[in-house]
Amino acid sequence: MQNITIAIDGYSSTGKSTIAKQLAKALGYVYVDTGAMYRAVTLFAIKNGFIGGKRDNINALVKLLPKISLKFVFNEKLGFAEMYLNDENVEKEIRGMDVSRQVSKIAAVEEVRYKLVDMQKKMGEEKGIVMDGRDIGTVVFPNAELKIFMTASPEARATRRYKELLDRQEKVSYAEVLQNVEDRDYRDSHREISPLRKANDAIEFDNSDMGLKEQFERIHNYALRVI
Ligand code: C5P
């Protein structure tokens, strides 16, 4: 058995992180949710008034980038790592709609991507890692031994995300969630730097009509074939 790198990319709310987490656990690998990193930088920008107000001030954010510390801290009780922004646990805050509305704008900033991609490459130096995001198979780990590109219909994805937000007691309508999912996909696929696209050697995986168990079994099998 060799340690490999597994890249899971795809559109918003395709359930990438749920499968990536399960897969990492089954293989004894590290799991990294790169969306959480972009979300944490976005939260920092919102809290400092650089975005979300009348006028965006991306230059001010870029200047402060070296001062932003991002860490994943494993929570034994929950069984996964939580995101810390400048030593504060922001796991809950980064998942809300305020951050979701702004994150694609921040993720299109070259300097932000440069900082986060550099951190991600370092996390994967030892292999034995499952990383999910938008550019993992194309930019972060172009040589990953296994690449999955997850897709599902916008409606299937918005329904999942809407349920998640309701469970967290967020006041939001299904229409707004669907719009947000579609907007983010558009922005993420049309940005200049590292747009979301399927790597040539990635396996396309449509899970619109597939339960979690079947998704996990299939992807786990792909991994076992390579390992
Ligand atoms: O995965 P999640 O939906 O939490 O990601 C939030 C946003 O972060 C995406 O919509 C995208 O704009 C950005 N992102 C990215 N590259 C990644 C991961 C996330 O641009 N590798």
XYZ file of N, CA and C and ligand atoms in Angstrom:
702
model
N 0.844 -1.200 0.000
C 0.000 0.000 0.000
C 0.876 1.246 0.000
N 0.556 2.142 -0.935
C 1.295 3.409 -0.954
C 0.347 4.544 -0.580
N 0.896 5.607 -0.016
C 0.097 6.787 0.271
C -0.095 7.589 -1.006
N -1.316 7.971 -1.283
C -1.553 8.749 -2.501
C -2.196 10.100 -2.160
N -2.347 10.919 -3.208
C -3.032 12.205 -3.078
C -4.362 12.085 -3.818
N -5.443 12.476 -3.139
C -6.768 12.396 -3.766
C -7.353 13.810 -3.856
N -7.675 14.217 -5.082
C -8.225 15.560 -5.321
C -9.696 15.427 -5.665
N -10.546 16.117 -4.917
C -11.989 16.087 -5.206
C -12.458 17.513 -5.501
N -12.787 17.746 -6.762
C -13.254 19.071 -7.161
C -14.698 18.992 -7.606
N -15.298 20.159 -7.791
C -16.655 20.171 -8.328
C -17.413 21.411 -7.943
N -18.668 21.445 -8.391
C -19.526 22.601 -8.162
C -19.920 22.706 -6.688
N -20.512 23.856 -6.336
C -20.936 24.090 -4.947
C -21.983 23.070 -4.517
N -21.863 22.673 -3.268
C -22.856 21.799 -2.638
C -23.126 20.503 -3.400
N -22.070 19.924 -3.952
C -22.228 18.612 -4.588
C -21.976 17.501 -3.559
N -21.717 17.891 -2.319
C -21.455 16.891 -1.291
C -20.010 16.412 -1.305
N -19.116 17.215 -1.882
C -17.692 16.841 -1.949
C -17.120 16.584 -0.557
N -17.427 17.518 0.368
C -16.756 17.419 1.664
C -17.252 16.214 2.464
N -18.529 15.873 2.331
C -19.032 14.715 3.075
C -18.300 13.453 2.638
N -18.178 13.275 1.325
C -17.509 12.084 0.804
C -16.007 12.135 1.102
N -15.424 13.313 0.951
C -13.979 13.442 1.184
C -13.632 13.099 2.637
N -14.477 13.548 3.555
C -14.257 13.268 4.983
C -14.319 11.765 5.251
N -15.364 11.117 4.701
C -15.542 9.669 4.920
C -14.374 8.887 4.332
N -13.952 9.331 3.159
C -12.870 8.642 2.464
C -11.563 8.758 3.266
N -11.303 9.968 3.748
C -10.074 10.200 4.526
C -10.088 9.321 5.776
N -11.246 9.229 6.406
C -11.353 8.424 7.628
C -11.084 6.957 7.309
N -11.700 6.462 6.229
C -11.550 5.045 5.872
C -10.105 4.709 5.518
N -9.398 5.649 4.925
C -8.025 5.374 4.482
C -6.979 5.778 5.521
N -7.439 6.454 6.580
C -6.491 6.973 7.579
C -5.698 8.144 7.024
N -6.320 8.918 6.138
C -5.663 10.063 5.508
C -6.084 11.368 6.183
N -5.328 12.423 5.874
C -5.690 13.763 6.331
C -6.745 14.304 5.362
N -7.734 15.034 5.898
C -8.733 15.657 5.030
C -8.595 17.181 5.102
N -8.576 17.826 3.964
C -8.504 19.295 3.946
C -9.626 19.875 3.085
N -10.420 20.728 3.720
C -11.538 21.416 3.059
C -11.035 22.808 2.654
N -10.641 22.965 1.391
C -10.037 24.250 0.998
C -11.084 25.366 0.916
N -12.361 24.991 0.720
C -13.422 26.005 0.720
C -13.441 26.755 2.050
N -13.156 26.034 3.144
C -13.147 26.661 4.469
C -12.080 27.761 4.534
N -10.981 27.564 3.821
C -9.898 28.555 3.844
C -10.338 29.837 3.120
N -10.976 29.661 1.940
C -11.474 30.844 1.211
C -12.588 31.521 2.007
N -13.393 30.725 2.674
C -14.474 31.284 3.481
C -13.911 32.077 4.667
N -12.845 31.571 5.284
C -12.268 32.268 6.444
C -11.667 33.617 6.032
N -10.994 33.654 4.885
C -10.434 34.933 4.410
C -11.592 35.902 4.107
N -12.697 35.374 3.580
C -13.871 36.210 3.282
C -14.468 36.770 4.571
N -14.531 35.928 5.601
C -15.057 36.396 6.892
C -14.176 37.524 7.430
N -12.874 37.356 7.301
C -11.928 38.399 7.733
C -12.222 39.700 6.985
N -12.440 39.592 5.671
C -12.702 40.789 4.848
C -14.026 41.445 5.258
N -15.030 40.643 5.579
C -16.333 41.203 5.991
C -16.180 41.906 7.341
N -15.506 41.216 8.283
C -15.376 41.771 9.636
C -14.618 43.083 9.634
N -13.689 43.228 8.685
C -12.897 44.450 8.623
C -13.509 45.495 7.698
N -14.682 45.208 7.177
C -15.381 46.180 6.322
C -14.775 46.321 4.934
N -13.979 45.337 4.495
C -13.355 45.420 3.166
C -14.303 44.952 2.057
N -15.351 44.270 2.443
C -16.292 43.740 1.463
C -17.679 43.665 2.121
N -18.709 43.727 1.284
C -20.062 43.590 1.828
C -20.707 44.910 2.182
N -19.931 46.015 2.114
C -20.513 47.336 2.388
C -20.799 48.042 1.078
N -20.663 49.388 1.103
C -20.970 50.138 -0.123
C -19.915 49.909 -1.197
N -18.639 49.960 -0.744
C -17.569 49.791 -1.720
C -16.555 48.764 -1.237
N -16.128 47.888 -2.142
C -15.134 46.890 -1.740
C -13.751 47.538 -1.690
N -12.932 47.061 -0.755
C -11.554 47.548 -0.692
C -10.617 46.339 -0.669
N -10.450 45.771 -1.862
C -9.653 44.541 -1.970
C -8.173 44.838 -1.701
N -7.721 46.051 -2.056
C -6.313 46.402 -1.803
C -5.978 46.324 -0.317
N -6.921 46.807 0.512
C -6.677 46.782 1.963
C -6.587 45.337 2.447
N -7.414 44.469 1.877
C -7.371 43.050 2.256
C -6.019 42.451 1.859
N -5.594 42.743 0.640
C -4.336 42.176 0.134
C -3.165 42.593 1.029
N -3.187 43.854 1.486
C -2.108 44.340 2.366
C -2.061 43.562 3.678
N -3.230 43.183 4.162
C -3.274 42.497 5.468
C -3.121 40.980 5.364
N -3.060 40.466 4.142
C -2.994 38.995 3.978
C -1.910 38.316 4.826
N -0.689 38.910 4.883
C 0.343 38.238 5.693
C -0.039 38.125 7.165
N -0.971 38.948 7.605
C -1.356 38.926 9.034
C -2.485 37.927 9.318
N -3.009 37.319 8.251
C -4.112 36.374 8.476
C -3.545 34.989 8.747
N -3.901 34.452 9.927
C -3.449 33.082 10.206
C -4.647 32.128 10.106
N -4.467 31.069 9.353
C -5.516 30.062 9.169
C -4.992 28.731 9.677
N -5.803 28.079 10.518
C -5.379 26.766 11.013
C -6.561 25.818 11.061
N -6.285 24.560 10.768
C -7.295 23.532 10.995
C -6.943 22.855 12.313
N -7.910 22.800 13.237
C -7.660 22.127 14.512
C -8.638 20.970 14.629
N -8.095 19.775 14.825
C -8.942 18.580 14.866
C -9.796 18.567 16.129
N -11.089 18.393 15.975
C -12.006 18.294 17.114
C -12.357 16.810 17.301
N -11.808 16.239 18.373
C -11.966 14.792 18.617
C -13.439 14.404 18.701
N -14.221 15.247 19.371
C -15.629 14.953 19.597
C -16.394 14.889 18.277
N -16.139 15.881 17.419
C -16.860 15.939 16.145
C -16.258 14.997 15.105
N -14.991 14.683 15.281
C -14.324 13.770 14.342
C -13.848 14.459 13.073
N -13.791 15.790 13.085
C -13.198 16.486 11.943
C -12.511 17.774 12.402
N -11.744 18.364 11.496
C -10.978 19.565 11.840
C -11.839 20.805 11.649
N -11.694 21.740 12.568
C -12.439 22.999 12.458
C -11.491 24.130 12.065
N -12.078 25.128 11.418
C -11.279 26.241 10.907
C -11.076 27.312 11.974
N -9.824 27.726 12.147
C -9.496 28.814 13.071
C -8.915 29.974 12.278
N -9.490 31.154 12.487
C -8.990 32.378 11.850
C -8.373 33.223 12.955
N -7.092 33.507 12.825
C -6.356 34.240 13.865
C -6.693 33.709 15.265
N -6.590 32.399 15.400
C -6.780 31.677 16.670
C -8.207 31.679 17.213
N -9.160 32.059 16.387
C -10.564 32.023 16.822
C -11.301 30.972 15.994
N -12.095 30.143 16.685
C -12.851 29.112 15.971
C -13.987 29.783 15.174
N -13.913 29.691 13.850
C -14.916 30.364 13.000
C -15.717 29.345 12.186
N -15.639 28.079 12.598
C -16.247 26.999 11.822
C -17.720 27.280 11.493
N -18.460 27.772 12.485
C -19.902 28.013 12.243
C -20.100 29.230 11.356
N -19.406 30.332 11.727
C -19.607 31.605 11.008
C -19.313 31.506 9.516
N -18.304 30.726 9.165
C -17.913 30.696 7.745
C -18.930 29.955 6.870
N -19.839 29.202 7.493
C -20.799 28.419 6.699
C -22.082 29.191 6.402
N -22.237 30.390 6.974
C -23.487 31.141 6.815
C -23.619 31.806 5.452
N -24.807 32.347 5.191
C -25.078 32.959 3.887
C -24.268 34.236 3.652
N -23.965 34.999 4.722
C -23.192 36.244 4.536
C -21.876 35.937 3.844
N -21.220 34.908 4.320
C -19.938 34.519 3.719
C -20.173 33.920 2.333
N -21.190 33.072 2.198
C -21.458 32.433 0.893
C -21.700 33.468 -0.203
N -22.346 34.581 0.172
C -22.646 35.614 -0.828
C -21.372 36.273 -1.365
N -20.320 36.354 -0.554
C -19.127 37.126 -0.949
C -17.930 36.275 -1.366
N -17.976 35.002 -0.995
C -16.735 34.206 -1.082
C -16.158 34.091 -2.498
N -17.009 33.995 -3.515
C -16.463 33.805 -4.866
C -15.690 35.032 -5.340
N -16.094 36.191 -4.820
C -15.380 37.424 -5.172
C -13.964 37.397 -4.576
N -13.901 36.982 -3.321
C -12.596 36.933 -2.644
C -11.727 35.831 -3.260
N -12.366 34.723 -3.657
C -11.611 33.600 -4.230
C -11.054 33.935 -5.613
N -11.513 35.042 -6.202
C -11.001 35.422 -7.531
C -9.788 36.351 -7.414
N -9.410 36.713 -6.183
C -8.281 37.641 -5.987
C -6.962 36.856 -6.061
N -6.107 37.276 -6.987
C -4.870 36.529 -7.262
C -4.027 36.303 -5.999
N -3.850 37.360 -5.215
C -2.976 37.257 -4.032
C -3.545 36.289 -2.997
N -4.874 36.260 -2.900
C -5.512 35.338 -1.953
C -5.233 33.908 -2.406
N -5.437 33.659 -3.698
C -5.227 32.296 -4.221
C -3.766 31.880 -4.039
N -2.869 32.817 -4.277
C -1.452 32.515 -4.175
C -1.116 32.035 -2.755
N -1.625 32.779 -1.781
C -1.332 32.417 -0.377
C -1.939 31.049 -0.032
N -3.201 30.850 -0.406
C -3.879 29.616 0.016
C -3.354 28.390 -0.739
N -3.095 28.559 -2.032
C -2.587 27.414 -2.806
C -1.215 26.990 -2.263
N -0.400 27.968 -1.887
C 0.910 27.656 -1.326
C 0.759 26.835 -0.028
N -0.170 27.255 0.831
C -0.413 26.513 2.084
C -0.894 25.093 1.767
N -1.786 24.993 0.782
C -2.371 23.677 0.436
C -1.301 22.730 -0.102
N -0.404 23.255 -0.940
C 0.657 22.397 -1.493
C 1.530 21.864 -0.360
N 1.813 22.734 0.619
C 2.650 22.294 1.750
C 1.946 21.203 2.557
N 0.626 21.364 2.735
C -0.114 20.356 3.518
C -0.051 18.985 2.847
N 0.125 18.978 1.525
C 0.079 17.708 0.798
C 1.446 17.107 0.509
N 2.503 17.703 1.070
C 3.848 17.223 0.729
C 4.068 15.752 1.077
N 3.434 15.322 2.178
C 3.650 13.940 2.644
C 2.701 12.946 1.978
N 1.821 13.415 1.116
C 0.752 12.583 0.525
C -0.180 12.046 1.619
N -0.952 10.990 1.328
C -1.909 10.508 2.335
C -2.909 11.597 2.668
N -3.452 12.233 1.621
C -4.323 13.374 1.849
C -5.522 13.340 0.886
N -6.673 13.761 1.390
C -7.845 13.961 0.537
C -8.156 15.453 0.642
N -8.106 16.153 -0.479
C -8.363 17.603 -0.447
C -9.519 17.906 -1.381
N -10.464 18.712 -0.911
C -11.558 19.081 -1.821
C -11.599 20.580 -2.072
N -12.084 20.932 -3.274
C -12.130 22.349 -3.636
C -12.592 22.550 -5.056
N -11.942 23.515 -5.743
C -12.329 23.814 -7.127
C -11.165 23.634 -8.107
N -9.940 23.737 -7.571
C -8.748 23.730 -8.439
C -7.709 22.743 -7.932
N -8.148 21.740 -7.190
C -7.170 20.834 -6.558
C -6.510 19.951 -7.631
N -7.337 19.379 -8.508
C -6.773 18.505 -9.551
C -6.087 19.270 -10.680
N -6.421 20.543 -10.830
C -5.840 21.311 -11.947
C -4.617 22.122 -11.529
N -4.632 22.671 -10.304
C -3.575 23.612 -9.909
C -2.783 23.142 -8.677
N -3.506 22.748 -7.628
C -2.808 22.442 -6.363
C -2.020 21.135 -6.500
N -2.709 20.081 -6.939
C -2.029 18.788 -7.119
C -2.293 18.238 -8.521
N -1.677 18.833 -9.551
C -1.933 18.328 -10.909
C -1.470 16.884 -11.086
N -0.592 16.408 -10.184
C -0.116 15.018 -10.304
C -0.817 14.058 -9.349
N -1.939 14.479 -8.786
C -2.662 13.601 -7.851
C -2.959 12.265 -8.526
N -2.828 11.181 -7.757
C -3.039 9.840 -8.317
C -4.511 9.570 -8.595
N -5.400 10.228 -7.828
C -6.838 10.053 -8.078
C -7.518 11.416 -8.053
N -8.263 11.702 -9.139
C -8.992 12.975 -9.219
C -10.454 12.681 -9.511
N -11.311 13.275 -8.695
C -12.753 13.111 -8.893
C -13.336 14.492 -9.172
N -14.236 14.567 -10.140
C -14.929 15.821 -10.408
C -16.416 15.591 -10.175
N -16.934 16.156 -9.072
C -18.326 15.897 -8.667
C -19.285 16.884 -9.326
N -20.377 16.353 -9.841
C -21.425 17.220 -10.385
C -22.778 16.712 -9.884
N -23.773 17.588 -9.951
C -25.165 17.226 -9.656
C -25.995 18.385 -10.171
N -27.279 18.155 -10.389
C -28.111 19.229 -10.936
C -28.162 20.380 -9.928
N -28.324 21.632 -10.406
C -28.395 22.764 -9.475
C -29.499 22.565 -8.446
N -30.623 21.965 -8.857
C -31.745 21.781 -7.923
C -31.378 20.783 -6.817
N -30.718 19.691 -7.199
C -30.323 18.693 -6.191
C -29.370 19.346 -5.186
N -28.477 20.191 -5.703
C -27.485 20.823 -4.826
C -28.127 21.869 -3.923
N -29.033 22.675 -4.492
C -29.681 23.714 -3.683
C -30.542 23.070 -2.594
N -31.183 21.941 -2.920
C -32.015 21.263 -1.918
C -31.160 20.811 -0.734
N -29.997 20.235 -1.028
C -29.102 19.790 0.056
C -28.651 20.971 0.909
N -28.240 22.021 0.239
C -27.702 23.189 0.939
C -28.793 23.872 1.768
N -30.013 23.926 1.202
C -31.143 24.554 1.888
C -31.421 23.802 3.192
N -31.390 22.471 3.124
C -31.629 21.653 4.323
C -30.580 21.934 5.389
N -29.326 22.008 4.922
C -28.221 22.281 5.848
C -28.434 23.613 6.571
N -28.813 24.634 5.806
C -28.991 25.971 6.385
C -30.190 26.005 7.335
N -31.267 25.290 6.971
C -32.426 25.234 7.859
C -32.048 24.549 9.172
N -31.248 23.461 9.049
C -30.800 22.763 10.259
C -30.016 23.701 11.170
N -29.345 24.680 10.546
C -28.556 25.637 11.342
C -29.387 26.855 11.724
N -30.695 26.760 11.492
C -31.646 27.821 11.854
C -31.406 29.135 11.114
N -30.838 29.056 9.908
C -30.663 30.301 9.133
C -31.983 30.658 8.467
N -32.293 31.937 8.454
C -33.527 32.369 7.779
C -33.186 32.627 6.327
N -33.581 31.711 5.464
C -33.214 31.831 4.062
C -34.254 31.089 3.226
N -34.490 31.566 2.006
C -35.479 30.879 1.173
C -34.774 29.923 0.214
N -35.520 28.925 -0.260
C -34.946 27.979 -1.220
C -34.478 28.731 -2.465
N -35.294 29.716 -2.909
C -34.957 30.460 -4.131
C -33.617 31.174 -3.975
N -33.379 31.723 -2.766
C -32.122 32.437 -2.548
C -30.928 31.474 -2.566
N -31.149 30.297 -1.993
C -30.067 29.303 -1.962
C -29.739 28.832 -3.384
N -30.787 28.568 -4.166
C -30.573 28.124 -5.552
C -29.818 29.202 -6.333
N -30.232 30.446 -6.135
C -29.570 31.563 -6.819
C -28.095 31.651 -6.416
N -27.834 31.472 -5.126
C -26.453 31.558 -4.634
C -25.591 30.440 -5.216
N -26.145 29.238 -5.268
C -25.417 28.090 -5.826
C -25.082 28.372 -7.300
N -26.066 28.881 -8.043
C -25.844 29.150 -9.479
C -24.860 30.302 -9.686
N -24.989 31.352 -8.867
C -24.071 32.506 -8.983
C -22.633 32.083 -8.716
N -22.468 31.303 -7.632
C -21.094 30.900 -7.279
C -20.488 30.037 -8.374
N -21.297 29.117 -8.917
C -20.780 28.252 -9.981
C -20.361 29.085 -11.185
N -21.181 30.088 -11.497
C -20.861 30.924 -12.658
C -19.547 31.663 -12.407
N -19.471 32.324 -11.262
C -18.248 33.085 -10.951
C -17.025 32.178 -10.883
N -17.200 31.027 -10.199
C -16.054 30.123 -10.014
C -15.565 29.561 -11.358
N -16.496 29.360 -12.303
C -16.076 28.775 -13.587
C -15.601 29.829 -14.585
N -15.936 31.102 -14.323
C -15.580 32.135 -15.301
C -14.471 33.069 -14.835
N -13.910 32.828 -13.648
C -12.868 33.746 -13.198
C -11.592 33.511 -14.003
N -10.724 34.547 -13.997
C -9.517 34.451 -14.820
C -8.503 33.449 -14.251
N -8.331 33.517 -12.925
C -7.294 32.673 -12.309
C -7.903 31.369 -11.806
N -7.288 30.276 -12.191
C -7.707 28.938 -11.751
C -9.219 28.733 -11.757
N -9.871 28.923 -12.895
C -11.320 28.695 -12.913
C -11.651 27.230 -12.624
N -12.854 27.041 -12.106
C -13.315 25.673 -11.845
C -13.485 24.943 -13.168
N -12.756 23.879 -13.352
C -12.961 23.027 -14.526
C -12.458 21.631 -14.204
N -12.964 20.690 -14.968
C -12.579 19.303 -14.737
C -11.176 19.092 -15.297
N -10.288 18.503 -14.513
C -8.960 18.152 -15.043
C -9.158 17.050 -16.090
N -8.296 17.033 -17.111
C -8.464 16.042 -18.189
C -8.497 14.612 -17.664
N -7.712 14.368 -16.621
C -7.613 12.991 -16.114
C -8.509 12.741 -14.898
N -9.512 13.620 -14.674
C -10.410 13.414 -13.527
C -11.597 12.535 -13.933
N -12.103 11.780 -12.965
C -13.299 10.972 -13.202
C -14.515 11.829 -12.901
N -15.415 11.997 -13.880
C -16.616 12.785 -13.633
C -17.638 11.941 -12.885
N -18.185 12.503 -11.822
C -19.048 11.728 -10.934
C -20.323 12.515 -10.650
N -21.421 12.124 -11.306
C -22.698 12.816 -11.116
C -23.482 12.104 -10.023
N -23.751 12.808 -8.937
C -24.425 12.134 -7.819
C -25.846 12.654 -7.576
N -26.454 13.246 -8.623
C -27.815 13.808 -8.459
C -28.774 12.793 -7.849
N -28.685 11.531 -8.331
C -29.647 10.534 -7.868
C -28.968 9.410 -7.089
N -27.944 9.756 -6.344
C -27.199 8.693 -5.660
C -27.134 8.979 -4.158
N -27.389 7.982 -3.354
C -27.300 8.152 -1.899
C -25.838 8.189 -1.462
N -25.644 8.579 -0.202
C -24.284 8.725 0.317
C -23.496 7.420 0.331
N -24.217 6.318 0.684
C -23.547 5.023 0.835
C -22.942 4.601 -0.511
N -23.772 4.722 -1.559
C -23.303 4.300 -2.884
C -22.155 5.198 -3.368
N -22.277 6.494 -3.107
C -21.202 7.412 -3.518
C -19.886 7.013 -2.855
N -19.989 6.779 -1.537
C -18.774 6.442 -0.804
C -18.159 5.151 -1.342
N -19.008 4.126 -1.531
C -18.485 2.821 -1.968
C -17.770 2.924 -3.318
N -18.398 3.664 -4.224
C -17.789 3.786 -5.561
C -16.446 4.512 -5.503
N -16.426 5.626 -4.764
C -15.189 6.430 -4.744
C -14.095 5.702 -3.943
N -14.511 5.032 -2.883
C -13.574 4.233 -2.097
C -12.928 3.165 -2.996
N -13.752 2.542 -3.846
C -13.227 1.530 -4.768
C -12.226 2.118 -5.758
N -12.537 3.286 -6.281
C -11.573 3.948 -7.175
C -10.234 4.095 -6.454
N -10.319 4.550 -5.176
C -9.091 4.793 -4.415
C -8.319 3.477 -4.192
N -9.048 2.417 -3.822
C -8.375 1.143 -3.533
C -7.674 0.598 -4.785
N -8.257 0.870 -5.959
C -7.620 0.407 -7.199
C -6.276 1.070 -7.426
N -6.154 2.313 -7.006
C -4.904 3.055 -7.233
C -3.870 2.755 -6.154
N -4.385 2.589 -4.910
C -3.455 2.359 -3.800
C -2.844 0.968 -3.928
O -16.372 24.391 -1.066
P -17.142 25.623 -0.661
O -18.476 25.727 -1.312
O -17.194 25.823 0.813
O -16.259 26.829 -1.245
C -16.644 28.166 -1.085
C -16.086 29.001 -2.220
O -14.661 29.077 -2.126
C -16.356 28.505 -3.644
O -17.618 28.929 -4.129
C -15.212 29.127 -4.412
O -15.512 30.472 -4.748
C -14.065 29.148 -3.411
N -13.101 28.060 -3.584
C -12.134 28.183 -4.561
N -11.163 27.250 -4.693
C -11.139 26.188 -3.866
C -12.132 26.019 -2.890
C -13.123 26.968 -2.771
O -12.151 29.151 -5.327
N -10.141 25.295 -4.005
